[in-house]
Amino acid sequence: MTRTHGGRGARVPLALLLPAVLGLVFLVLPLVGLLARTPWADLPQRLTAPGVLTALRLSLLSATLATLLCLLLGVPLAWLLARVEFPGRRLVRALVTVPLVLPPVVGGVALLLVFGRRGLLGGWLDATFGITLPFTTAGVVLAEAFVAMPFLVIAVEGALRGADGRYEEAAATLGAGRWTTFTHVTLPLVAPGLAAGAVLCWARALGEFGATITFAGNYPGRTQTMPLAVYLALETDVQAAVVLSLVLLTVSVAILAGLRDRWITGP
């Protein structure tokens, strides 16, 4: 006898229990396999290898810069979608979520067509300012921001829609300007959603692979992030690939643990 979420006793139908258990095993078993194949005895030595540390530093730096870029651009975009009625808002919201379903490699190709040396903007940036984005660390940041920004926008827009607008109205009544209201009232109101969106954005940027390798390449010390290092190590040293994967798994678990109270409800 088990209890449902509503507290009423009910037997779990076997037709639901069996696929549920199989689904859980399907999701957990690969993680168990990763832990089982981890070379624990050599772990400290492999983690301190120069290539691993370089890829880790680049990953942390690029993911952080990408998140800052997403905050700079994504928060105003989320506010626009949540607070302003304008023609085509549904279309804009759909376009914002496209990177969530777009294959990352396709996103990398699209970035090349826009920011490449012969792209729509890349040629002008190169000729006017001497700025070249593809196959650079800046290109890594741009690729990660492209695929990660929707996570931030969706989280912040949802928080804005759920916020009590009476506080903003009261601030306006007291004479506060729009910018003051936004920075001193709106942002504190949606701070939990903003923080959750930023963390999810950072995690997505940290794990980005397809758009990065397509747009920025895989150059050690310059564009080779942790996921790219895993891909390269898998061809030559499986144990190294396992260690790198374990690092990314640890970061992912830590992020989920930090967001547990917000994203997982119930006893």
Short mmCIF file of C-alpha atoms in Angstrom, two decimals:
data_model
loop_
_atom_site.label_atom_id
_atom_site.label_comp_id
_atom_site.label_asym_id
_atom_site.label_seq_id
_atom_site.Cartn_x
_atom_site.Cartn_y
_atom_site.Cartn_z
CA MET A 1 0.00 0.00 0.00
CA THR A 2 1.37 3.42 -0.96
CA ARG A 3 0.07 6.94 -0.61
CA THR A 4 -0.54 9.41 -3.37
CA HIS A 5 0.47 13.05 -3.17
CA GLY A 6 -3.00 13.93 -1.87
CA GLY A 7 -2.55 11.63 1.12
CA ARG A 8 -5.13 9.00 0.06
CA GLY A 9 -4.03 5.38 0.18
CA ALA A 10 -3.90 3.63 -3.19
CA ARG A 11 -2.13 0.72 -4.75
CA VAL A 12 0.30 1.58 -7.51
CA PRO A 13 -0.79 -0.18 -10.71
CA LEU A 14 1.85 -2.58 -11.97
CA ALA A 15 1.39 -1.13 -15.46
CA LEU A 16 2.69 2.20 -14.10
CA LEU A 17 5.16 0.94 -11.52
CA LEU A 18 7.17 -1.24 -13.89
CA PRO A 19 7.87 1.42 -16.57
CA ALA A 20 8.54 3.97 -13.81
CA VAL A 21 11.22 1.73 -12.28
CA LEU A 22 12.67 1.00 -15.73
CA GLY A 23 12.77 4.74 -16.47
CA LEU A 24 14.62 5.40 -13.22
CA VAL A 25 17.11 2.62 -13.95
CA PHE A 26 17.59 3.94 -17.47
CA LEU A 27 18.51 7.38 -16.12
CA VAL A 28 20.63 6.28 -13.17
CA LEU A 29 22.50 3.30 -14.61
CA PRO A 30 24.81 5.34 -16.90
CA LEU A 31 25.79 7.48 -13.92
CA VAL A 32 26.53 4.37 -11.90
CA GLY A 33 28.63 3.07 -14.78
CA LEU A 34 30.59 6.32 -14.85
CA LEU A 35 31.30 6.09 -11.12
CA ALA A 36 32.20 2.41 -11.39
CA ARG A 37 34.73 3.03 -14.16
CA THR A 38 36.35 6.04 -12.51
CA PRO A 39 40.05 5.40 -11.76
CA TRP A 40 39.79 6.47 -8.12
CA ALA A 41 43.40 5.55 -7.32
CA ASP A 42 44.77 7.85 -10.02
CA LEU A 43 42.09 10.52 -9.63
CA PRO A 44 44.16 13.23 -7.87
CA GLN A 45 46.99 12.87 -10.38
CA ARG A 46 44.65 13.01 -13.37
CA LEU A 47 42.71 15.96 -12.00
CA THR A 48 45.89 17.99 -11.60
CA ALA A 49 47.15 17.24 -15.12
CA PRO A 50 47.93 20.49 -17.01
CA GLY A 51 45.41 19.82 -19.77
CA VAL A 52 42.60 19.16 -17.30
CA LEU A 53 43.28 22.28 -15.25
CA THR A 54 43.55 24.41 -18.38
CA ALA A 55 40.24 23.13 -19.75
CA LEU A 56 38.58 23.54 -16.36
CA ARG A 57 39.78 27.13 -15.95
CA LEU A 58 38.65 28.02 -19.46
CA SER A 59 35.27 26.37 -18.87
CA LEU A 60 34.68 28.22 -15.62
CA LEU A 61 35.78 31.54 -17.10
CA SER A 62 33.80 31.25 -20.33
CA ALA A 63 30.65 30.00 -18.55
CA THR A 64 30.84 32.89 -16.08
CA LEU A 65 31.35 35.49 -18.81
CA ALA A 66 28.55 33.95 -20.87
CA THR A 67 26.24 34.14 -17.84
CA LEU A 68 27.12 37.80 -17.29
CA LEU A 69 26.34 38.50 -20.94
CA CYS A 70 23.04 36.67 -20.59
CA LEU A 71 22.18 38.69 -17.48
CA LEU A 72 23.00 41.94 -19.26
CA LEU A 73 20.81 41.12 -22.26
CA GLY A 74 18.39 38.51 -20.95
CA VAL A 75 16.94 40.28 -17.91
CA PRO A 76 15.70 43.30 -19.93
CA LEU A 77 14.35 40.89 -22.55
CA ALA A 78 12.49 38.91 -19.89
CA TRP A 79 11.08 42.15 -18.44
CA LEU A 80 9.92 43.20 -21.90
CA LEU A 81 8.12 39.90 -22.46
CA ALA A 82 6.53 39.92 -19.03
CA ARG A 83 5.55 43.55 -18.62
CA VAL A 84 4.99 45.08 -22.06
CA GLU A 85 2.18 44.30 -24.47
CA PHE A 86 3.33 44.72 -28.07
CA PRO A 87 2.44 43.22 -31.44
CA GLY A 88 4.28 39.98 -32.10
CA ARG A 89 5.10 39.25 -28.46
CA ARG A 90 4.23 35.58 -28.87
CA LEU A 91 6.51 35.35 -31.87
CA VAL A 92 9.35 36.99 -29.94
CA ARG A 93 8.83 34.58 -27.05
CA ALA A 94 8.93 31.67 -29.49
CA LEU A 95 12.15 32.97 -31.07
CA VAL A 96 13.73 33.30 -27.63
CA THR A 97 13.10 29.62 -26.94
CA VAL A 98 14.37 28.38 -30.31
CA PRO A 99 17.91 27.65 -28.99
CA LEU A 100 16.34 25.22 -26.50
CA VAL A 101 15.22 22.91 -29.32
CA LEU A 102 17.71 23.86 -32.01
CA PRO A 103 20.54 21.32 -32.41
CA PRO A 104 23.64 23.03 -30.95
CA VAL A 105 25.66 22.28 -34.09
CA VAL A 106 23.07 24.16 -36.13
CA GLY A 107 23.40 27.04 -33.70
CA GLY A 108 27.15 27.03 -34.28
CA VAL A 109 26.64 27.13 -38.03
CA ALA A 110 24.19 30.02 -37.64
CA LEU A 111 26.72 31.91 -35.52
CA LEU A 112 29.35 31.39 -38.19
CA LEU A 113 27.02 32.78 -40.84
CA VAL A 114 26.48 35.92 -38.76
CA PHE A 115 29.78 36.48 -36.94
CA GLY A 116 32.22 34.69 -39.25
CA ARG A 117 34.67 36.73 -41.29
CA ARG A 118 32.29 36.53 -44.23
CA GLY A 119 29.16 36.64 -42.10
CA LEU A 120 26.46 39.26 -41.95
CA LEU A 121 28.19 41.13 -39.11
CA GLY A 122 31.54 39.39 -38.84
CA GLY A 123 32.98 40.94 -41.98
CA TRP A 124 32.05 44.42 -40.80
CA LEU A 125 33.48 43.79 -37.31
CA ASP A 126 36.72 42.53 -38.82
CA ALA A 127 37.08 45.36 -41.32
CA THR A 128 36.03 48.17 -38.99
CA PHE A 129 37.35 47.15 -35.58
CA GLY A 130 39.66 44.24 -36.37
CA ILE A 131 37.49 41.96 -34.19
CA THR A 132 37.45 38.28 -35.08
CA LEU A 133 35.12 36.08 -33.05
CA PRO A 134 35.26 32.56 -34.54
CA PHE A 135 37.89 30.20 -33.09
CA THR A 136 38.65 32.52 -30.17
CA THR A 137 37.83 32.50 -26.47
CA ALA A 138 35.34 35.28 -27.14
CA GLY A 139 33.71 32.95 -29.65
CA VAL A 140 33.34 30.34 -26.91
CA VAL A 141 31.58 32.87 -24.70
CA LEU A 142 29.29 33.91 -27.55
CA ALA A 143 28.37 30.32 -28.41
CA GLU A 144 27.65 29.46 -24.78
CA ALA A 145 25.56 32.59 -24.29
CA PHE A 146 23.51 31.77 -27.39
CA VAL A 147 22.44 28.35 -26.13
CA ALA A 148 22.13 29.31 -22.44
CA MET A 149 20.23 32.60 -22.54
CA PRO A 150 16.76 31.03 -22.98
CA PHE A 151 17.10 29.35 -19.57
CA LEU A 152 17.62 32.71 -17.93
CA VAL A 153 14.90 34.50 -19.88
CA ILE A 154 12.28 31.84 -19.15
CA ALA A 155 13.10 31.75 -15.43
CA VAL A 156 13.11 35.53 -15.02
CA GLU A 157 9.97 36.04 -17.10
CA GLY A 158 8.13 33.47 -14.99
CA ALA A 159 9.30 35.20 -11.81
CA LEU A 160 8.19 38.57 -13.12
CA ARG A 161 4.76 37.25 -14.02
CA GLY A 162 4.38 35.77 -10.56
CA ALA A 163 5.55 38.90 -8.71
CA ASP A 164 3.04 41.12 -6.96
CA GLY A 165 2.72 44.24 -9.09
CA ARG A 166 1.28 46.28 -6.24
CA TYR A 167 4.74 47.00 -4.90
CA GLU A 168 5.80 48.49 -8.22
CA GLU A 169 2.59 50.53 -8.35
CA ALA A 170 3.23 51.80 -4.84
CA ALA A 171 6.78 52.82 -5.76
CA ALA A 172 5.48 54.70 -8.80
CA THR A 173 2.85 56.41 -6.66
CA LEU A 174 5.59 57.59 -4.29
CA GLY A 175 7.40 59.21 -7.18
CA ALA A 176 10.00 56.59 -8.04
CA GLY A 177 11.09 56.57 -11.66
CA ARG A 178 10.92 53.48 -13.84
CA TRP A 179 14.62 52.71 -13.49
CA THR A 180 14.55 53.19 -9.72
CA THR A 181 11.47 51.00 -9.46
CA PHE A 182 13.13 48.32 -11.58
CA THR A 183 16.39 48.27 -9.63
CA HIS A 184 15.02 48.78 -6.09
CA VAL A 185 11.66 47.00 -6.26
CA THR A 186 11.34 44.67 -9.24
CA LEU A 187 14.76 43.02 -9.07
CA PRO A 188 14.53 42.27 -5.31
CA LEU A 189 11.06 40.80 -5.86
CA VAL A 190 12.30 38.36 -8.51
CA ALA A 191 15.71 37.73 -6.94
CA PRO A 192 15.10 33.99 -6.30
CA GLY A 193 13.96 33.42 -9.88
CA LEU A 194 16.82 35.51 -11.18
CA ALA A 195 19.33 33.52 -9.16
CA ALA A 196 17.88 30.19 -10.26
CA GLY A 197 17.87 31.28 -13.90
CA ALA A 198 21.46 32.49 -13.66
CA VAL A 199 22.62 29.19 -12.15
CA LEU A 200 20.82 27.15 -14.81
CA CYS A 201 22.24 29.44 -17.47
CA TRP A 202 25.76 28.97 -16.08
CA ALA A 203 25.34 25.20 -15.94
CA ARG A 204 24.10 25.06 -19.53
CA ALA A 205 27.00 27.20 -20.66
CA LEU A 206 29.46 24.98 -18.79
CA GLY A 207 28.19 21.89 -20.57
CA GLU A 208 27.88 23.37 -24.05
CA PHE A 209 29.57 21.35 -26.80
CA GLY A 210 28.01 21.48 -30.28
CA ALA A 211 27.84 25.22 -30.90
CA THR A 212 31.24 25.73 -29.28
CA ILE A 213 33.14 23.22 -31.39
CA THR A 214 31.41 24.43 -34.56
CA PHE A 215 31.87 28.15 -33.98
CA ALA A 216 35.01 28.30 -31.84
CA GLY A 217 36.85 25.07 -32.64
CA ASN A 218 38.81 22.87 -30.25
CA TYR A 219 42.14 24.56 -29.54
CA PRO A 220 43.76 23.66 -26.19
CA GLY A 221 44.18 26.67 -23.94
CA ARG A 222 42.05 28.91 -26.15
CA THR A 223 38.74 27.25 -27.00
CA GLN A 224 38.95 23.73 -25.55
CA THR A 225 36.43 23.63 -22.71
CA MET A 226 35.71 20.60 -20.53
CA PRO A 227 33.10 19.00 -22.83
CA LEU A 228 35.46 19.36 -25.78
CA ALA A 229 38.31 17.90 -23.72
CA VAL A 230 36.08 14.91 -22.90
CA TYR A 231 35.39 14.38 -26.60
CA LEU A 232 39.07 14.56 -27.48
CA ALA A 233 40.18 12.34 -24.59
CA LEU A 234 37.62 9.70 -25.50
CA GLU A 235 39.54 9.02 -28.71
CA THR A 236 42.93 8.56 -27.03
CA ASP A 237 42.52 8.01 -23.26
CA VAL A 238 39.20 6.66 -22.01
CA GLN A 239 40.25 6.99 -18.37
CA ALA A 240 40.94 10.69 -18.84
CA ALA A 241 37.53 11.11 -20.48
CA VAL A 242 35.92 9.39 -17.48
CA VAL A 243 37.69 11.72 -15.04
CA LEU A 244 36.66 14.82 -16.98
CA SER A 245 33.09 13.54 -17.16
CA LEU A 246 33.13 12.97 -13.41
CA VAL A 247 34.06 16.62 -12.86
CA LEU A 248 31.13 17.80 -14.97
CA LEU A 249 28.81 15.34 -13.22
CA THR A 250 29.91 16.65 -9.82
CA VAL A 251 29.19 20.23 -10.88
CA SER A 252 25.76 19.24 -12.22
CA VAL A 253 24.81 17.42 -9.02
CA ALA A 254 25.97 20.37 -6.93
CA ILE A 255 23.81 22.73 -8.98
CA LEU A 256 20.75 20.49 -8.69
CA ALA A 257 21.30 20.21 -4.94
CA GLY A 258 21.48 23.98 -4.68
CA LEU A 259 18.23 24.42 -6.61
CA ARG A 260 16.40 21.55 -4.90
CA ASP A 261 14.24 23.73 -2.68
CA ARG A 262 13.09 25.81 -5.63
CA TRP A 263 12.54 23.18 -8.31
CA ILE A 264 11.52 20.17 -6.24
CA THR A 265 8.47 20.48 -4.02
CA GLY A 266 6.77 18.15 -1.67
CA PRO A 267 7.98 16.10 1.29
#
